[in-house]
Amino acid sequence: MDKEAIFKMANILDTALRESKEIERLTRSHPQLSLAEAYSIQNEGISFRLNRGEKVLGFKMGLTSKAKQEQMNLRKPIYGVLTDRMRLEDRELFSIQGLIHPKIEPEIAFFIGKEIRAGVSRDEALAACSGVCAAMEIIDSRYLNFKYFSLEDVVADNCSSAFFVISSEVKSPKGIDLSNLEMTMKINGICAQKGYSNSISSHPGNSLVQLCELLAERGHTLPAGSIVLAGAATQAVQLEPGLEIQLMIEQLGSVHLSTAQL
Ligand code: OOG
Ligand code: MG
């Protein structure tokens, strides 16, 4: 696939994002789309955002838990890019107007203190982190009915990412065993999803290792200063106006968001 075709597809997805309009999955018209081409489309889409003044803050891993793989019927971890425009503040009241069919999911975020390269062990990756905290991601696939049937489609669409929020309580990863922390996401005070940190790549630190491997395939490392979402521990839950959402993670603390009434 040539540069022009990559640009064209990135532009279709970017227009869908800006105009909140669902589109047909790319692999319908381009069944041969490869994963490498899908990452090139993602990259082109991010460069459109950077041209509009956005700054890269880090990365999100996707499909790192069984729950998510089963929900989307796709079985391989993937990554997307996070920008400053996508970041919400802890306890922010935000409007879902302008989103297509948003969902929210419970995550763990890492702050990368030192550059990490592929080939590191989980412990080495964790030792390079300066912080860890509770986080939530709002995903909003640009595809019709939040349905796509291939990894290529979702990767090209920046892995459905729309917004994310990071707890204002950030802990040092030293001395916290991240292997089996209970994660409870409540909506309007009622438990909406409950999971454990070990459902994220068996240990959320493994998501960092996987991210470095995926980045290395494209010739990149994980830079110091990045924020990384390790992937949701449970299925995502549909967002509506007028919700109060809280994620509590054992030992890490909590993070909150509210959606505005229409
Ligand atoms: C793909 C993105 C998956 C996660 O945390 O697993 C993801 C999707 O669900 O559309 O963000
Ligand atoms: Mg996610």
PDB file of C-alpha atoms and ligand atoms in Angstrom:
ATOM      1  CA  MET A   1       0.000   0.000   0.000  1.00  0.00           C
ATOM      2  CA  ASP A   2       1.486   3.378  -0.983  1.00  0.00           C
ATOM      3  CA  LYS A   3       1.791   6.516   1.114  1.00  0.00           C
ATOM      4  CA  GLU A   4      -1.178   8.106  -0.580  1.00  0.00           C
ATOM      5  CA  ALA A   5      -3.488   5.222   0.334  1.00  0.00           C
ATOM      6  CA  ILE A   6      -2.269   5.330   3.961  1.00  0.00           C
ATOM      7  CA  PHE A   7      -2.926   9.080   4.059  1.00  0.00           C
ATOM      8  CA  LYS A   8      -6.394   8.631   2.567  1.00  0.00           C
ATOM      9  CA  MET A   9      -7.455   6.046   5.140  1.00  0.00           C
ATOM     10  CA  ALA A  10      -6.008   8.071   8.018  1.00  0.00           C
ATOM     11  CA  ASN A  11      -7.988  11.020   6.731  1.00  0.00           C
ATOM     12  CA  ILE A  12     -11.249   9.035   6.630  1.00  0.00           C
ATOM     13  CA  LEU A  13     -10.737   7.993  10.267  1.00  0.00           C
ATOM     14  CA  ASP A  14      -9.690  11.488  11.352  1.00  0.00           C
ATOM     15  CA  THR A  15     -12.800  13.004   9.750  1.00  0.00           C
ATOM     16  CA  ALA A  16     -14.960  10.419  11.549  1.00  0.00           C
ATOM     17  CA  LEU A  17     -13.267  11.412  14.828  1.00  0.00           C
ATOM     18  CA  ARG A  18     -13.698  15.149  14.283  1.00  0.00           C
ATOM     19  CA  GLU A  19     -17.278  14.919  12.999  1.00  0.00           C
ATOM     20  CA  SER A  20     -18.421  12.091  15.343  1.00  0.00           C
ATOM     21  CA  LYS A  21     -19.599  10.040  12.416  1.00  0.00           C
ATOM     22  CA  GLU A  22     -19.368   6.292  12.302  1.00  0.00           C
ATOM     23  CA  ILE A  23     -17.734   4.741   9.267  1.00  0.00           C
ATOM     24  CA  GLU A  24     -17.550   1.351   7.636  1.00  0.00           C
ATOM     25  CA  ARG A  25     -14.528  -0.694   8.768  1.00  0.00           C
ATOM     26  CA  LEU A  26     -11.502  -0.225   6.503  1.00  0.00           C
ATOM     27  CA  THR A  27     -11.010  -3.939   5.866  1.00  0.00           C
ATOM     28  CA  ARG A  28     -14.363  -4.055   4.116  1.00  0.00           C
ATOM     29  CA  SER A  29     -12.919  -2.137   1.156  1.00  0.00           C
ATOM     30  CA  HIS A  30      -9.283  -3.180   1.830  1.00  0.00           C
ATOM     31  CA  PRO A  31      -9.341  -6.807   2.991  1.00  0.00           C
ATOM     32  CA  GLN A  32      -5.587  -7.126   2.462  1.00  0.00           C
ATOM     33  CA  LEU A  33      -4.696  -4.384   4.973  1.00  0.00           C
ATOM     34  CA  SER A  34      -1.709  -5.615   7.008  1.00  0.00           C
ATOM     35  CA  LEU A  35      -1.010  -4.894  10.666  1.00  0.00           C
ATOM     36  CA  ALA A  36       2.114  -2.928   9.694  1.00  0.00           C
ATOM     37  CA  GLU A  37       0.016  -0.780   7.334  1.00  0.00           C
ATOM     38  CA  ALA A  38      -2.588  -0.338  10.066  1.00  0.00           C
ATOM     39  CA  TYR A  39       0.106   1.066  12.407  1.00  0.00           C
ATOM     40  CA  SER A  40       1.203   3.396   9.595  1.00  0.00           C
ATOM     41  CA  ILE A  41      -2.399   4.659   9.283  1.00  0.00           C
ATOM     42  CA  GLN A  42      -2.501   5.143  13.072  1.00  0.00           C
ATOM     43  CA  ASN A  43       0.782   7.052  12.897  1.00  0.00           C
ATOM     44  CA  GLU A  44      -0.495   9.278  10.091  1.00  0.00           C
ATOM     45  CA  GLY A  45      -3.653   9.996  12.112  1.00  0.00           C
ATOM     46  CA  ILE A  46      -1.514  11.006  15.092  1.00  0.00           C
ATOM     47  CA  SER A  47       0.509  13.343  12.880  1.00  0.00           C
ATOM     48  CA  PHE A  48      -2.758  15.079  11.883  1.00  0.00           C
ATOM     49  CA  ARG A  49      -3.449  15.613  15.590  1.00  0.00           C
ATOM     50  CA  LEU A  50       0.077  16.918  16.201  1.00  0.00           C
ATOM     51  CA  ASN A  51      -0.409  19.346  13.293  1.00  0.00           C
ATOM     52  CA  ARG A  52      -3.463  20.643  15.163  1.00  0.00           C
ATOM     53  CA  GLY A  53      -1.231  21.399  18.150  1.00  0.00           C
ATOM     54  CA  GLU A  54      -1.639  18.246  20.231  1.00  0.00           C
ATOM     55  CA  LYS A  55       1.320  16.719  22.092  1.00  0.00           C
ATOM     56  CA  VAL A  56       2.048  13.033  22.584  1.00  0.00           C
ATOM     57  CA  LEU A  57       1.820  12.035  26.269  1.00  0.00           C
ATOM     58  CA  GLY A  58       2.334   8.305  25.942  1.00  0.00           C
ATOM     59  CA  PHE A  59       0.742   5.051  24.882  1.00  0.00           C
ATOM     60  CA  LYS A  60      -2.147   2.751  25.627  1.00  0.00           C
ATOM     61  CA  MET A  61      -2.050  -0.977  25.450  1.00  0.00           C
ATOM     62  CA  GLY A  62      -5.232  -2.710  24.300  1.00  0.00           C
ATOM     63  CA  LEU A  63      -6.561  -6.251  24.412  1.00  0.00           C
ATOM     64  CA  THR A  64      -4.204  -7.305  27.201  1.00  0.00           C
ATOM     65  CA  SER A  65      -6.923  -9.068  29.225  1.00  0.00           C
ATOM     66  CA  LYS A  66      -9.063 -12.090  28.387  1.00  0.00           C
ATOM     67  CA  ALA A  67     -12.182 -10.098  29.231  1.00  0.00           C
ATOM     68  CA  LYS A  68     -11.359  -7.502  26.570  1.00  0.00           C
ATOM     69  CA  GLN A  69     -10.169 -10.063  24.029  1.00  0.00           C
ATOM     70  CA  GLU A  70     -13.445 -11.909  24.428  1.00  0.00           C
ATOM     71  CA  GLN A  71     -15.550  -8.744  24.337  1.00  0.00           C
ATOM     72  CA  MET A  72     -13.965  -7.684  21.032  1.00  0.00           C
ATOM     73  CA  ASN A  73     -13.285 -11.222  19.738  1.00  0.00           C
ATOM     74  CA  LEU A  74      -9.652 -10.363  18.995  1.00  0.00           C
ATOM     75  CA  ARG A  75      -6.760 -12.131  20.674  1.00  0.00           C
ATOM     76  CA  LYS A  76      -3.575 -10.073  20.389  1.00  0.00           C
ATOM     77  CA  PRO A  77      -2.289  -7.074  22.362  1.00  0.00           C
ATOM     78  CA  ILE A  78      -2.025  -3.825  20.381  1.00  0.00           C
ATOM     79  CA  TYR A  79      -1.018  -0.253  21.186  1.00  0.00           C
ATOM     80  CA  GLY A  80      -2.256   3.253  20.487  1.00  0.00           C
ATOM     81  CA  VAL A  81      -0.993   6.760  21.204  1.00  0.00           C
ATOM     82  CA  LEU A  82      -2.244   9.152  23.916  1.00  0.00           C
ATOM     83  CA  THR A  83      -2.171  12.918  23.418  1.00  0.00           C
ATOM     84  CA  ASP A  84      -2.710  15.845  25.794  1.00  0.00           C
ATOM     85  CA  ARG A  85      -6.078  16.605  24.166  1.00  0.00           C
ATOM     86  CA  MET A  86      -7.290  13.172  25.285  1.00  0.00           C
ATOM     87  CA  ARG A  87      -6.452  13.680  28.946  1.00  0.00           C
ATOM     88  CA  LEU A  88      -9.194  14.474  31.460  1.00  0.00           C
ATOM     89  CA  GLU A  89      -8.532  15.579  35.034  1.00  0.00           C
ATOM     90  CA  ASP A  90      -9.306  13.381  38.015  1.00  0.00           C
ATOM     91  CA  ARG A  91     -12.867  14.280  39.178  1.00  0.00           C
ATOM     92  CA  GLU A  92     -13.613  16.134  35.941  1.00  0.00           C
ATOM     93  CA  LEU A  93     -17.217  16.593  34.813  1.00  0.00           C
ATOM     94  CA  PHE A  94     -17.191  16.073  31.081  1.00  0.00           C
ATOM     95  CA  SER A  95     -19.727  15.921  28.311  1.00  0.00           C
ATOM     96  CA  ILE A  96     -20.061  12.861  26.118  1.00  0.00           C
ATOM     97  CA  GLN A  97     -21.646  14.987  23.410  1.00  0.00           C
ATOM     98  CA  GLY A  98     -19.429  14.778  20.383  1.00  0.00           C
ATOM     99  CA  LEU A  99     -18.581  11.148  21.054  1.00  0.00           C
ATOM    100  CA  ILE A 100     -20.163   8.396  18.982  1.00  0.00           C
ATOM    101  CA  HIS A 101     -20.808   5.459  21.350  1.00  0.00           C
ATOM    102  CA  PRO A 102     -18.389   5.884  24.260  1.00  0.00           C
ATOM    103  CA  LYS A 103     -17.509   3.209  26.802  1.00  0.00           C
ATOM    104  CA  ILE A 104     -15.337   3.375  29.912  1.00  0.00           C
ATOM    105  CA  GLU A 105     -12.962   0.768  31.307  1.00  0.00           C
ATOM    106  CA  PRO A 106     -10.742   0.283  34.360  1.00  0.00           C
ATOM    107  CA  GLU A 107      -7.010   0.558  33.825  1.00  0.00           C
ATOM    108  CA  ILE A 108      -3.661   0.929  35.586  1.00  0.00           C
ATOM    109  CA  ALA A 109      -1.309   3.694  34.424  1.00  0.00           C
ATOM    110  CA  PHE A 110       2.475   3.806  34.645  1.00  0.00           C
ATOM    111  CA  PHE A 111       4.730   6.855  34.523  1.00  0.00           C
ATOM    112  CA  ILE A 112       7.956   6.000  32.743  1.00  0.00           C
ATOM    113  CA  GLY A 113      10.964   7.463  34.556  1.00  0.00           C
ATOM    114  CA  LYS A 114      13.706   6.105  32.304  1.00  0.00           C
ATOM    115  CA  GLU A 115      13.594   5.059  28.654  1.00  0.00           C
ATOM    116  CA  ILE A 116      12.689   1.360  28.261  1.00  0.00           C
ATOM    117  CA  ARG A 117      13.829  -0.778  25.345  1.00  0.00           C
ATOM    118  CA  ALA A 118      12.613  -4.129  24.073  1.00  0.00           C
ATOM    119  CA  GLY A 119      14.214  -7.141  25.709  1.00  0.00           C
ATOM    120  CA  VAL A 120      13.819  -5.942  29.308  1.00  0.00           C
ATOM    121  CA  SER A 121      12.391  -8.208  31.971  1.00  0.00           C
ATOM    122  CA  ARG A 122       9.194  -7.253  33.780  1.00  0.00           C
ATOM    123  CA  ASP A 123      11.164  -6.286  36.894  1.00  0.00           C
ATOM    124  CA  GLU A 124      13.515  -4.097  34.864  1.00  0.00           C
ATOM    125  CA  ALA A 125      10.542  -2.397  33.195  1.00  0.00           C
ATOM    126  CA  LEU A 126       8.903  -1.768  36.569  1.00  0.00           C
ATOM    127  CA  ALA A 127      12.175  -0.430  37.985  1.00  0.00           C
ATOM    128  CA  ALA A 128      12.202   2.160  35.164  1.00  0.00           C
ATOM    129  CA  CYS A 129       8.763   3.468  36.257  1.00  0.00           C
ATOM    130  CA  SER A 130       8.550   6.509  38.506  1.00  0.00           C
ATOM    131  CA  GLY A 131       4.873   6.062  39.360  1.00  0.00           C
ATOM    132  CA  VAL A 132       1.812   3.884  39.113  1.00  0.00           C
ATOM    133  CA  CYS A 133      -1.856   4.733  39.647  1.00  0.00           C
ATOM    134  CA  ALA A 134      -5.511   3.989  38.956  1.00  0.00           C
ATOM    135  CA  ALA A 135      -6.756   5.198  35.578  1.00  0.00           C
ATOM    136  CA  MET A 136      -9.743   4.874  33.271  1.00  0.00           C
ATOM    137  CA  GLU A 137      -9.949   4.971  29.513  1.00  0.00           C
ATOM    138  CA  ILE A 138     -12.887   6.140  27.431  1.00  0.00           C
ATOM    139  CA  ILE A 139     -12.967   4.256  24.178  1.00  0.00           C
ATOM    140  CA  ASP A 140     -15.103   5.314  21.221  1.00  0.00           C
ATOM    141  CA  SER A 141     -14.547   3.274  18.086  1.00  0.00           C
ATOM    142  CA  ARG A 142     -15.045   5.264  14.930  1.00  0.00           C
ATOM    143  CA  TYR A 143     -16.535   2.173  13.294  1.00  0.00           C
ATOM    144  CA  LEU A 144     -20.254   1.494  12.842  1.00  0.00           C
ATOM    145  CA  ASN A 145     -21.888   0.096  15.997  1.00  0.00           C
ATOM    146  CA  PHE A 146     -18.488  -0.207  17.740  1.00  0.00           C
ATOM    147  CA  LYS A 147     -17.876  -3.281  15.623  1.00  0.00           C
ATOM    148  CA  TYR A 148     -14.811  -4.140  13.685  1.00  0.00           C
ATOM    149  CA  PHE A 149     -13.676  -7.560  12.791  1.00  0.00           C
ATOM    150  CA  SER A 150      -9.944  -7.284  12.591  1.00  0.00           C
ATOM    151  CA  LEU A 151      -6.974  -6.073  14.584  1.00  0.00           C
ATOM    152  CA  GLU A 152      -5.963  -4.003  11.542  1.00  0.00           C
ATOM    153  CA  ASP A 153      -9.178  -1.956  11.739  1.00  0.00           C
ATOM    154  CA  VAL A 154      -8.826  -1.186  15.443  1.00  0.00           C
ATOM    155  CA  VAL A 155      -5.085  -0.424  15.240  1.00  0.00           C
ATOM    156  CA  ALA A 156      -5.680   2.025  12.366  1.00  0.00           C
ATOM    157  CA  ASP A 157      -8.330   3.700  14.564  1.00  0.00           C
ATOM    158  CA  ASN A 158      -5.761   4.360  17.324  1.00  0.00           C
ATOM    159  CA  CYS A 159      -7.183   1.387  19.212  1.00  0.00           C
ATOM    160  CA  SER A 160     -10.540   3.137  19.769  1.00  0.00           C
ATOM    161  CA  SER A 161      -8.995   5.592  22.219  1.00  0.00           C
ATOM    162  CA  ALA A 162     -10.923   8.791  22.956  1.00  0.00           C
ATOM    163  CA  PHE A 163     -10.026  10.062  26.455  1.00  0.00           C
ATOM    164  CA  PHE A 164      -8.257   8.919  29.585  1.00  0.00           C
ATOM    165  CA  VAL A 165      -8.025   9.988  33.193  1.00  0.00           C
ATOM    166  CA  ILE A 166      -5.274   9.342  35.671  1.00  0.00           C
ATOM    167  CA  SER A 167      -5.663   9.419  39.437  1.00  0.00           C
ATOM    168  CA  SER A 168      -4.228  12.395  41.267  1.00  0.00           C
ATOM    169  CA  GLU A 169      -2.861   9.834  43.781  1.00  0.00           C
ATOM    170  CA  VAL A 170       0.305   8.458  42.180  1.00  0.00           C
ATOM    171  CA  LYS A 171       2.286   5.784  44.042  1.00  0.00           C
ATOM    172  CA  SER A 172       5.864   4.651  43.686  1.00  0.00           C
ATOM    173  CA  PRO A 173       5.867   1.165  42.160  1.00  0.00           C
ATOM    174  CA  LYS A 174       8.653   0.171  44.548  1.00  0.00           C
ATOM    175  CA  GLY A 175       7.253  -1.874  47.389  1.00  0.00           C
ATOM    176  CA  ILE A 176       3.811  -2.388  45.814  1.00  0.00           C
ATOM    177  CA  ASP A 177       3.067  -5.875  44.583  1.00  0.00           C
ATOM    178  CA  LEU A 178       0.989  -5.190  41.484  1.00  0.00           C
ATOM    179  CA  SER A 179       0.310  -8.840  40.796  1.00  0.00           C
ATOM    180  CA  ASN A 180      -3.142  -9.264  42.297  1.00  0.00           C
ATOM    181  CA  LEU A 181      -4.867  -6.019  43.211  1.00  0.00           C
ATOM    182  CA  GLU A 182      -8.637  -5.857  43.300  1.00  0.00           C
ATOM    183  CA  MET A 183     -10.095  -3.280  40.895  1.00  0.00           C
ATOM    184  CA  THR A 184     -13.706  -2.139  41.363  1.00  0.00           C
ATOM    185  CA  MET A 185     -15.405   0.278  39.001  1.00  0.00           C
ATOM    186  CA  LYS A 186     -18.610   1.766  40.400  1.00  0.00           C
ATOM    187  CA  ILE A 187     -21.186   3.706  38.434  1.00  0.00           C
ATOM    188  CA  ASN A 188     -23.562   5.843  40.485  1.00  0.00           C
ATOM    189  CA  GLY A 189     -22.413   3.921  43.556  1.00  0.00           C
ATOM    190  CA  ILE A 190     -23.152   0.468  42.152  1.00  0.00           C
ATOM    191  CA  CYS A 191     -20.424  -1.986  41.164  1.00  0.00           C
ATOM    192  CA  ALA A 192     -20.334  -2.071  37.354  1.00  0.00           C
ATOM    193  CA  GLN A 193     -17.165  -4.126  36.881  1.00  0.00           C
ATOM    194  CA  LYS A 194     -14.841  -5.916  39.249  1.00  0.00           C
ATOM    195  CA  GLY A 195     -11.536  -7.425  38.214  1.00  0.00           C
ATOM    196  CA  TYR A 196      -7.969  -8.061  39.292  1.00  0.00           C
ATOM    197  CA  SER A 197      -4.713  -6.608  38.095  1.00  0.00           C
ATOM    198  CA  ASN A 198      -3.446 -10.064  37.172  1.00  0.00           C
ATOM    199  CA  SER A 199      -5.998 -10.204  34.375  1.00  0.00           C
ATOM    200  CA  ILE A 200      -3.937  -7.505  32.609  1.00  0.00           C
ATOM    201  CA  SER A 201      -1.267  -9.518  30.745  1.00  0.00           C
ATOM    202  CA  SER A 202      -1.087 -11.821  33.837  1.00  0.00           C
ATOM    203  CA  HIS A 203       0.652  -8.861  35.550  1.00  0.00           C
ATOM    204  CA  PRO A 204       0.323  -5.210  34.429  1.00  0.00           C
ATOM    205  CA  GLY A 205       4.139  -4.964  34.271  1.00  0.00           C
ATOM    206  CA  ASN A 206       4.036  -7.458  31.401  1.00  0.00           C
ATOM    207  CA  SER A 207       2.045  -4.911  29.380  1.00  0.00           C
ATOM    208  CA  LEU A 208       5.080  -2.613  29.528  1.00  0.00           C
ATOM    209  CA  VAL A 209       7.308  -5.396  28.210  1.00  0.00           C
ATOM    210  CA  GLN A 210       4.809  -6.142  25.415  1.00  0.00           C
ATOM    211  CA  LEU A 211       4.555  -2.448  24.527  1.00  0.00           C
ATOM    212  CA  CYS A 212       8.334  -2.186  24.203  1.00  0.00           C
ATOM    213  CA  GLU A 213       8.342  -5.196  21.888  1.00  0.00           C
ATOM    214  CA  LEU A 214       5.567  -3.752  19.713  1.00  0.00           C
ATOM    215  CA  LEU A 215       7.327  -0.363  19.587  1.00  0.00           C
ATOM    216  CA  ALA A 216      10.614  -2.047  18.652  1.00  0.00           C
ATOM    217  CA  GLU A 217       8.906  -3.670  15.648  1.00  0.00           C
ATOM    218  CA  ARG A 218       8.398  -0.121  14.377  1.00  0.00           C
ATOM    219  CA  GLY A 219      11.875   1.025  15.379  1.00  0.00           C
ATOM    220  CA  HIS A 220      10.868   2.886  18.550  1.00  0.00           C
ATOM    221  CA  THR A 221      11.623   2.717  22.261  1.00  0.00           C
ATOM    222  CA  LEU A 222       9.425   3.759  25.169  1.00  0.00           C
ATOM    223  CA  PRO A 223      10.628   7.265  26.077  1.00  0.00           C
ATOM    224  CA  ALA A 224      11.165   8.624  29.588  1.00  0.00           C
ATOM    225  CA  GLY A 225       8.285  10.872  30.591  1.00  0.00           C
ATOM    226  CA  SER A 226       5.631   8.737  28.877  1.00  0.00           C
ATOM    227  CA  ILE A 227       2.348   7.725  30.472  1.00  0.00           C
ATOM    228  CA  VAL A 228       1.294   4.152  29.680  1.00  0.00           C
ATOM    229  CA  LEU A 229      -2.146   2.613  30.136  1.00  0.00           C
ATOM    230  CA  ALA A 230      -1.645  -1.119  30.628  1.00  0.00           C
ATOM    231  CA  GLY A 231      -5.019  -2.195  29.186  1.00  0.00           C
ATOM    232  CA  ALA A 232      -8.405  -2.752  30.781  1.00  0.00           C
ATOM    233  CA  ALA A 233      -8.840  -5.472  33.397  1.00  0.00           C
ATOM    234  CA  THR A 234     -12.515  -6.023  32.590  1.00  0.00           C
ATOM    235  CA  GLN A 235     -14.999  -5.414  29.821  1.00  0.00           C
ATOM    236  CA  ALA A 236     -15.849  -1.805  29.017  1.00  0.00           C
ATOM    237  CA  VAL A 237     -19.158  -0.269  30.134  1.00  0.00           C
ATOM    238  CA  GLN A 238     -21.317   2.022  28.020  1.00  0.00           C
ATOM    239  CA  LEU A 239     -21.318   5.701  29.037  1.00  0.00           C
ATOM    240  CA  GLU A 240     -24.439   7.813  29.334  1.00  0.00           C
ATOM    241  CA  PRO A 241     -25.120  11.361  30.526  1.00  0.00           C
ATOM    242  CA  GLY A 242     -25.403  11.920  34.268  1.00  0.00           C
ATOM    243  CA  LEU A 243     -23.109   9.182  35.575  1.00  0.00           C
ATOM    244  CA  GLU A 244     -20.607   9.248  38.412  1.00  0.00           C
ATOM    245  CA  ILE A 245     -17.840   6.781  37.781  1.00  0.00           C
ATOM    246  CA  GLN A 246     -15.249   5.717  40.299  1.00  0.00           C
ATOM    247  CA  LEU A 247     -12.483   3.163  40.028  1.00  0.00           C
ATOM    248  CA  MET A 248     -10.881   1.920  43.226  1.00  0.00           C
ATOM    249  CA  ILE A 249      -7.744  -0.179  43.135  1.00  0.00           C
ATOM    250  CA  GLU A 250      -6.394  -1.856  46.242  1.00  0.00           C
ATOM    251  CA  GLN A 251      -3.199  -0.151  47.448  1.00  0.00           C
ATOM    252  CA  LEU A 252      -3.201   2.334  44.551  1.00  0.00           C
ATOM    253  CA  GLY A 253      -6.231   4.500  45.365  1.00  0.00           C
ATOM    254  CA  SER A 254      -9.069   5.809  43.247  1.00  0.00           C
ATOM    255  CA  VAL A 255      -9.915   7.939  40.238  1.00  0.00           C
ATOM    256  CA  HIS A 256     -13.229   9.629  39.428  1.00  0.00           C
ATOM    257  CA  LEU A 257     -15.093  11.095  36.474  1.00  0.00           C
ATOM    258  CA  SER A 258     -18.636  12.352  35.956  1.00  0.00           C
ATOM    259  CA  THR A 259     -20.577  12.718  32.737  1.00  0.00           C
ATOM    260  CA  ALA A 260     -22.665  15.854  32.348  1.00  0.00           C
ATOM    261  CA  GLN A 261     -26.461  15.738  32.052  1.00  0.00           C
ATOM    262  CA  LEU A 262     -27.506  16.495  28.492  1.00  0.00           C
TER     263      LEU A 262
HETATM  264  C1  OOG B   1     -10.009  -1.794  21.598  1.00  0.00           C
HETATM  265  C2  OOG B   1      -9.192  -1.139  22.653  1.00  0.00           C
HETATM  266  C3  OOG B   1      -8.927  -2.072  23.799  1.00  0.00           C
HETATM  267  C4  OOG B   1      -8.141  -2.198  26.213  1.00  0.00           C
HETATM  268  O1  OOG B   1      -7.897  -1.595  27.259  1.00  0.00           O
HETATM  269  O2  OOG B   1      -8.133  -3.432  26.130  1.00  0.00           O
HETATM  270  C5  OOG B   1      -8.465  -1.373  25.022  1.00  0.00           C
HETATM  271  C6  OOG B   1     -11.492  -1.715  21.866  1.00  0.00           C
HETATM  272  O3  OOG B   1     -11.980  -2.240  22.860  1.00  0.00           O
HETATM  273  O4  OOG B   1     -12.204  -1.171  20.992  1.00  0.00           O
HETATM  274  O5  OOG B   1      -8.376  -0.186  25.097  1.00  0.00           O
HETATM  275 MG    MG B   2      -8.224   0.475  27.196  1.00  0.00          MG
END
